[in-house]
Coordinates of C-alpha atoms in Angstrom, one line a residue:
H1 CA 96.6 117.9 121.7
Y2 CA 94.8 117.3 118.4
I3 CA 91.7 118.3 116.5
K4 CA 88.7 116.0 117.0
L5 CA 85.7 116.0 114.7
V6 CA 82.7 113.7 115.2
G7 CA 79.0 113.5 114.5
G8 CA 78.6 114.6 110.8
N9 CA 80.3 118.0 111.1
T10 CA 82.7 119.5 108.5
L11 CA 86.1 120.9 109.1
H12 CA 87.5 123.2 106.4
L13 CA 91.2 124.3 106.8
S14 CA 92.7 126.6 104.2
P15 CA 95.5 127.2 104.8
C16 CA 96.6 125.5 108.0
N17 CA 99.9 124.5 109.6
Y18 CA 99.4 121.9 112.4
N19 CA 102.6 120.6 113.9
N20 CA 103.8 118.6 116.9
G21 CA 100.4 117.3 117.8
V22 CA 100.1 114.2 120.0
N23 CA 97.3 111.7 120.6
A24 CA 98.3 109.4 123.4
D25 CA 94.9 107.6 123.5
F26 CA 95.6 103.8 124.0
S27 CA 91.9 102.8 123.4
G28 CA 92.4 102.4 119.6
C29 CA 91.5 105.9 118.5
G30 CA 94.3 107.7 116.5
G31 CA 95.0 111.0 114.8
G32 CA 98.1 112.8 116.0
A33 CA 96.9 116.0 114.2
I34 CA 93.2 115.3 113.2
Y35 CA 90.7 112.7 114.3
V36 CA 87.4 112.5 112.3
K37 CA 84.5 110.1 112.7
L38 CA 81.2 110.5 110.9
G39 CA 82.4 113.8 109.5
E40 CA 84.3 115.5 106.7
V41 CA 87.7 117.1 106.7
K42 CA 88.9 119.4 103.8
L43 CA 92.5 120.5 103.8
Y44 CA 93.7 123.1 101.2
S45 CA 97.2 124.4 101.0
S46 CA 97.9 123.0 104.5
V47 CA 100.8 121.3 106.3
L48 CA 100.6 118.5 108.9
M49 CA 104.1 117.9 110.3
N50 CA 105.8 116.0 113.2
N51 CA 102.5 114.8 114.7
N52 CA 102.4 111.5 116.6
A53 CA 99.6 109.0 117.4
F54 CA 100.1 106.0 119.6
N55 CA 97.5 104.2 117.5
P56 CA 96.7 104.7 113.7
G57 CA 97.0 107.9 111.8
G58 CA 99.9 110.1 112.8
G59 CA 98.7 112.9 110.6
I60 CA 95.0 112.0 110.0
Y61 CA 92.7 109.3 111.4
Q62 CA 89.4 109.0 109.6
Q63 CA 86.6 106.5 110.2
D64 CA 83.1 106.5 108.6
G65 CA 83.8 109.9 107.1
N66 CA 85.5 111.7 104.2
V67 CA 88.9 113.4 103.8
R68 CA 89.9 115.7 101.0
L69 CA 93.6 116.9 100.6
V70 CA 94.4 119.5 98.0
N71 CA 97.8 121.2 97.6
S72 CA 98.8 119.9 101.0
L73 CA 101.8 118.4 102.7
I74 CA 101.7 115.5 105.2
V75 CA 105.2 115.0 106.4
S76 CA 107.3 113.4 109.2
N77 CA 104.4 112.0 111.2
T78 CA 104.5 108.7 113.2
A79 CA 102.0 106.1 114.2
N80 CA 101.6 102.3 114.3
Y81 CA 99.5 102.1 111.1
G82 CA 99.1 104.8 108.5
A83 CA 101.6 107.2 109.8
G84 CA 100.6 109.9 107.3
V85 CA 97.0 109.1 106.8
Y86 CA 94.8 106.2 108.1
T87 CA 91.3 105.9 106.6
C88 CA 88.5 103.4 107.2
K89 CA 85.0 103.1 105.7
G90 CA 84.6 106.4 103.9
Q91 CA 86.1 108.3 101.0
L92 CA 89.6 109.8 100.5
H93 CA 90.5 112.3 97.8
V94 CA 94.1 113.4 97.4
N95 CA 95.1 115.9 94.7
N96 CA 98.4 117.7 94.1
S97 CA 99.7 116.8 97.5
T98 CA 102.8 115.2 99.0
I99 CA 102.9 112.5 101.7
S100 CA 106.5 112.0 102.7
K101 CA 108.9 111.0 105.4
N102 CA 106.2 109.4 107.6
I103 CA 107.1 106.4 109.7
A104 CA 104.8 103.6 110.8
T105 CA 106.0 101.1 113.4
R106 CA 103.8 98.4 111.8
A107 CA 102.3 99.0 108.4
G108 CA 101.4 101.8 105.9
G109 CA 104.2 104.3 106.3
G110 CA 102.5 106.9 104.1
M111 CA 98.9 105.7 104.1
D112 CA 96.8 102.8 105.3
I113 CA 93.4 102.7 103.4
R114 CA 90.8 100.2 104.5
Y115 CA 87.2 99.3 103.3
Q116 CA 86.7 102.4 101.3
T117 CA 87.2 104.3 98.0
A118 CA 90.3 106.4 97.5
I119 CA 91.3 108.6 94.6
I120 CA 94.9 110.0 94.4
K121 CA 95.9 112.3 91.6
N122 CA 99.0 114.4 90.7
S123 CA 100.6 113.5 94.1
N124 CA 103.9 112.3 95.5
I125 CA 104.1 109.5 97.9
S126 CA 107.8 109.3 98.9
H127 CA 110.4 108.4 101.5
N128 CA 107.9 106.8 103.9
I129 CA 108.9 103.8 106.0
A130 CA 107.0 100.9 107.5
Q131 CA 109.1 99.3 110.3
G132 CA 106.8 96.4 110.9
Y133 CA 106.1 94.3 107.9
I134 CA 103.9 95.8 105.2
A135 CA 103.7 98.7 102.8
G136 CA 106.3 101.5 103.0
G137 CA 104.2 103.8 100.9
I138 CA 100.5 102.8 100.7
R139 CA 98.7 99.8 102.3
L140 CA 95.3 98.8 100.8
Y141 CA 93.2 96.4 102.7
G142 CA 89.7 95.0 101.9
N143 CA 87.8 92.1 103.2
S144 CA 85.1 90.3 101.2
A145 CA 82.5 91.9 98.8
A146 CA 80.8 93.5 101.8
N147 CA 83.9 95.5 102.8
P148 CA 86.0 96.1 99.6
T149 CA 88.6 98.8 99.0
S150 CA 89.2 100.5 95.7
L151 CA 92.0 102.9 94.6
I152 CA 92.4 105.0 91.5
L153 CA 95.9 106.3 91.3
E154 CA 96.8 108.7 88.5
D155 CA 99.6 111.0 87.3
S156 CA 101.6 110.4 90.5
I157 CA 105.0 109.4 91.8
I158 CA 105.6 106.6 94.3
E159 CA 109.3 106.9 95.2
N160 CA 111.9 105.8 97.8
N161 CA 109.4 104.1 100.1
Y162 CA 110.8 101.3 102.3
C163 CA 109.4 98.5 104.4
Y164 CA 111.3 96.0 106.6
S165 CA 110.6 93.5 109.3
N166 CA 112.0 94.2 112.7
I167 CA 109.3 92.5 114.7
G168 CA 108.5 89.5 112.5
G169 CA 105.5 89.5 110.1
L170 CA 102.5 87.5 109.1
P171 CA 103.1 84.3 107.1
G172 CA 103.7 85.5 103.5
G173 CA 102.6 89.0 104.4
D174 CA 106.0 90.8 104.3
G175 CA 106.5 93.1 101.4
G176 CA 105.4 96.1 99.3
G177 CA 107.9 98.8 99.4
G178 CA 105.7 101.1 97.4
I179 CA 102.2 99.6 97.7
Q180 CA 100.8 96.5 99.4
V181 CA 97.4 95.2 98.1
Q182 CA 95.7 92.8 100.5
Y183 CA 92.5 90.8 100.0
K184 CA 89.4 92.3 98.3
V185 CA 91.0 95.4 96.7
D186 CA 90.5 96.8 93.2
V187 CA 93.3 99.0 92.0
V188 CA 93.6 101.1 88.8
I189 CA 96.9 102.9 88.2
R190 CA 97.5 105.2 85.3
R191 CA 100.4 107.4 84.2
T192 CA 102.3 106.8 87.4
S193 CA 106.0 106.1 88.1
F194 CA 107.5 103.8 90.7
I195 CA 111.0 104.7 91.5
S196 CA 113.5 103.1 94.0
N197 CA 111.0 101.6 96.4
R198 CA 112.3 98.7 98.5
A199 CA 111.1 95.8 100.6
S200 CA 113.9 94.4 102.7
N201 CA 113.0 90.8 101.7
G202 CA 112.6 91.7 98.0
N203 CA 108.9 90.8 97.9
G204 CA 107.4 93.5 95.8
N205 CA 109.8 96.3 96.0
D206 CA 107.2 98.4 94.1
I207 CA 103.9 96.4 94.5
F208 CA 103.1 93.4 96.6
I209 CA 99.8 91.5 96.1
Y210 CA 98.7 89.4 99.0
E211 CA 95.7 87.1 99.0
E212 CA 94.4 84.1 100.9
S213 CA 92.5 81.1 99.8
D214 CA 89.4 81.9 101.9
A215 CA 86.3 84.2 101.5
S216 CA 88.2 87.4 101.9
G217 CA 88.3 87.9 98.2
S218 CA 91.1 88.4 95.6
P219 CA 92.7 91.7 94.5
L220 CA 92.4 93.2 91.0
L221 CA 95.2 95.2 89.7
L222 CA 95.0 97.2 86.4
L223 CA 98.0 99.2 85.1
S224 CA 98.1 101.7 82.2
N225 CA 101.1 103.7 81.2
V226 CA 102.9 102.9 84.4
Y227 CA 106.7 103.1 84.7
I228 CA 108.3 100.3 86.8
A229 CA 112.0 99.9 86.2
N230 CA 112.0 96.2 86.9
P231 CA 108.9 94.0 86.2
N232 CA 110.1 91.7 89.0
N233 CA 109.3 94.5 91.4
I234 CA 105.7 93.4 91.2
Y235 CA 105.3 90.3 93.4
D236 CA 102.2 88.1 93.5
P237 CA 102.9 84.9 95.4
G238 CA 99.3 83.6 94.9
S239 CA 97.0 82.3 97.5
Y240 CA 98.2 81.1 100.9

């Protein structure tokens, strides 16, 4: 059982505890707790815990819509991609929230953000795991100027996220314990700390930048007042 929202509707939950939801749809749709397409979800002072999707988005799956999280907790959810939150082609706003202890069997333990705008402020992304190959904390994926992704991350903590390869990865694609930035993605990070994140192969324990020498586009990363204990924890191998 899970909540499904489609067709331009708005779901406003304040407060809400949604636990132990399961979405066993193998067709590609996800969302162990909440599935939204062409709609808007607003969560205030809410908890999504121990939800599971066989596809993306253990806590939330969003496509062509908007998600706003305020004073909320997304914890201990599982999925293949974006175990806490999976978003694609819309807008994501996260404020004063915690995304923690989520486990992705492939990529994006905490969040998987694709082809859209995301703003994360005053939040904690911690203790998430990607068991496949990419991004223990946050995965950011864009593809060409037509489908870019952008992230503004401010006044937050990215801590103790971990990714490792137990199934083999893409050539050059393994890495990003805290954040993995792939292809056409613009990232601005301000007043944020990266603490004890880890990639099993050492490629970008905090931030891994991945790009290809094709038309997919190159990432842009801007940092201001960001704490990273070891500058070597930012890894940019260049184009493949």
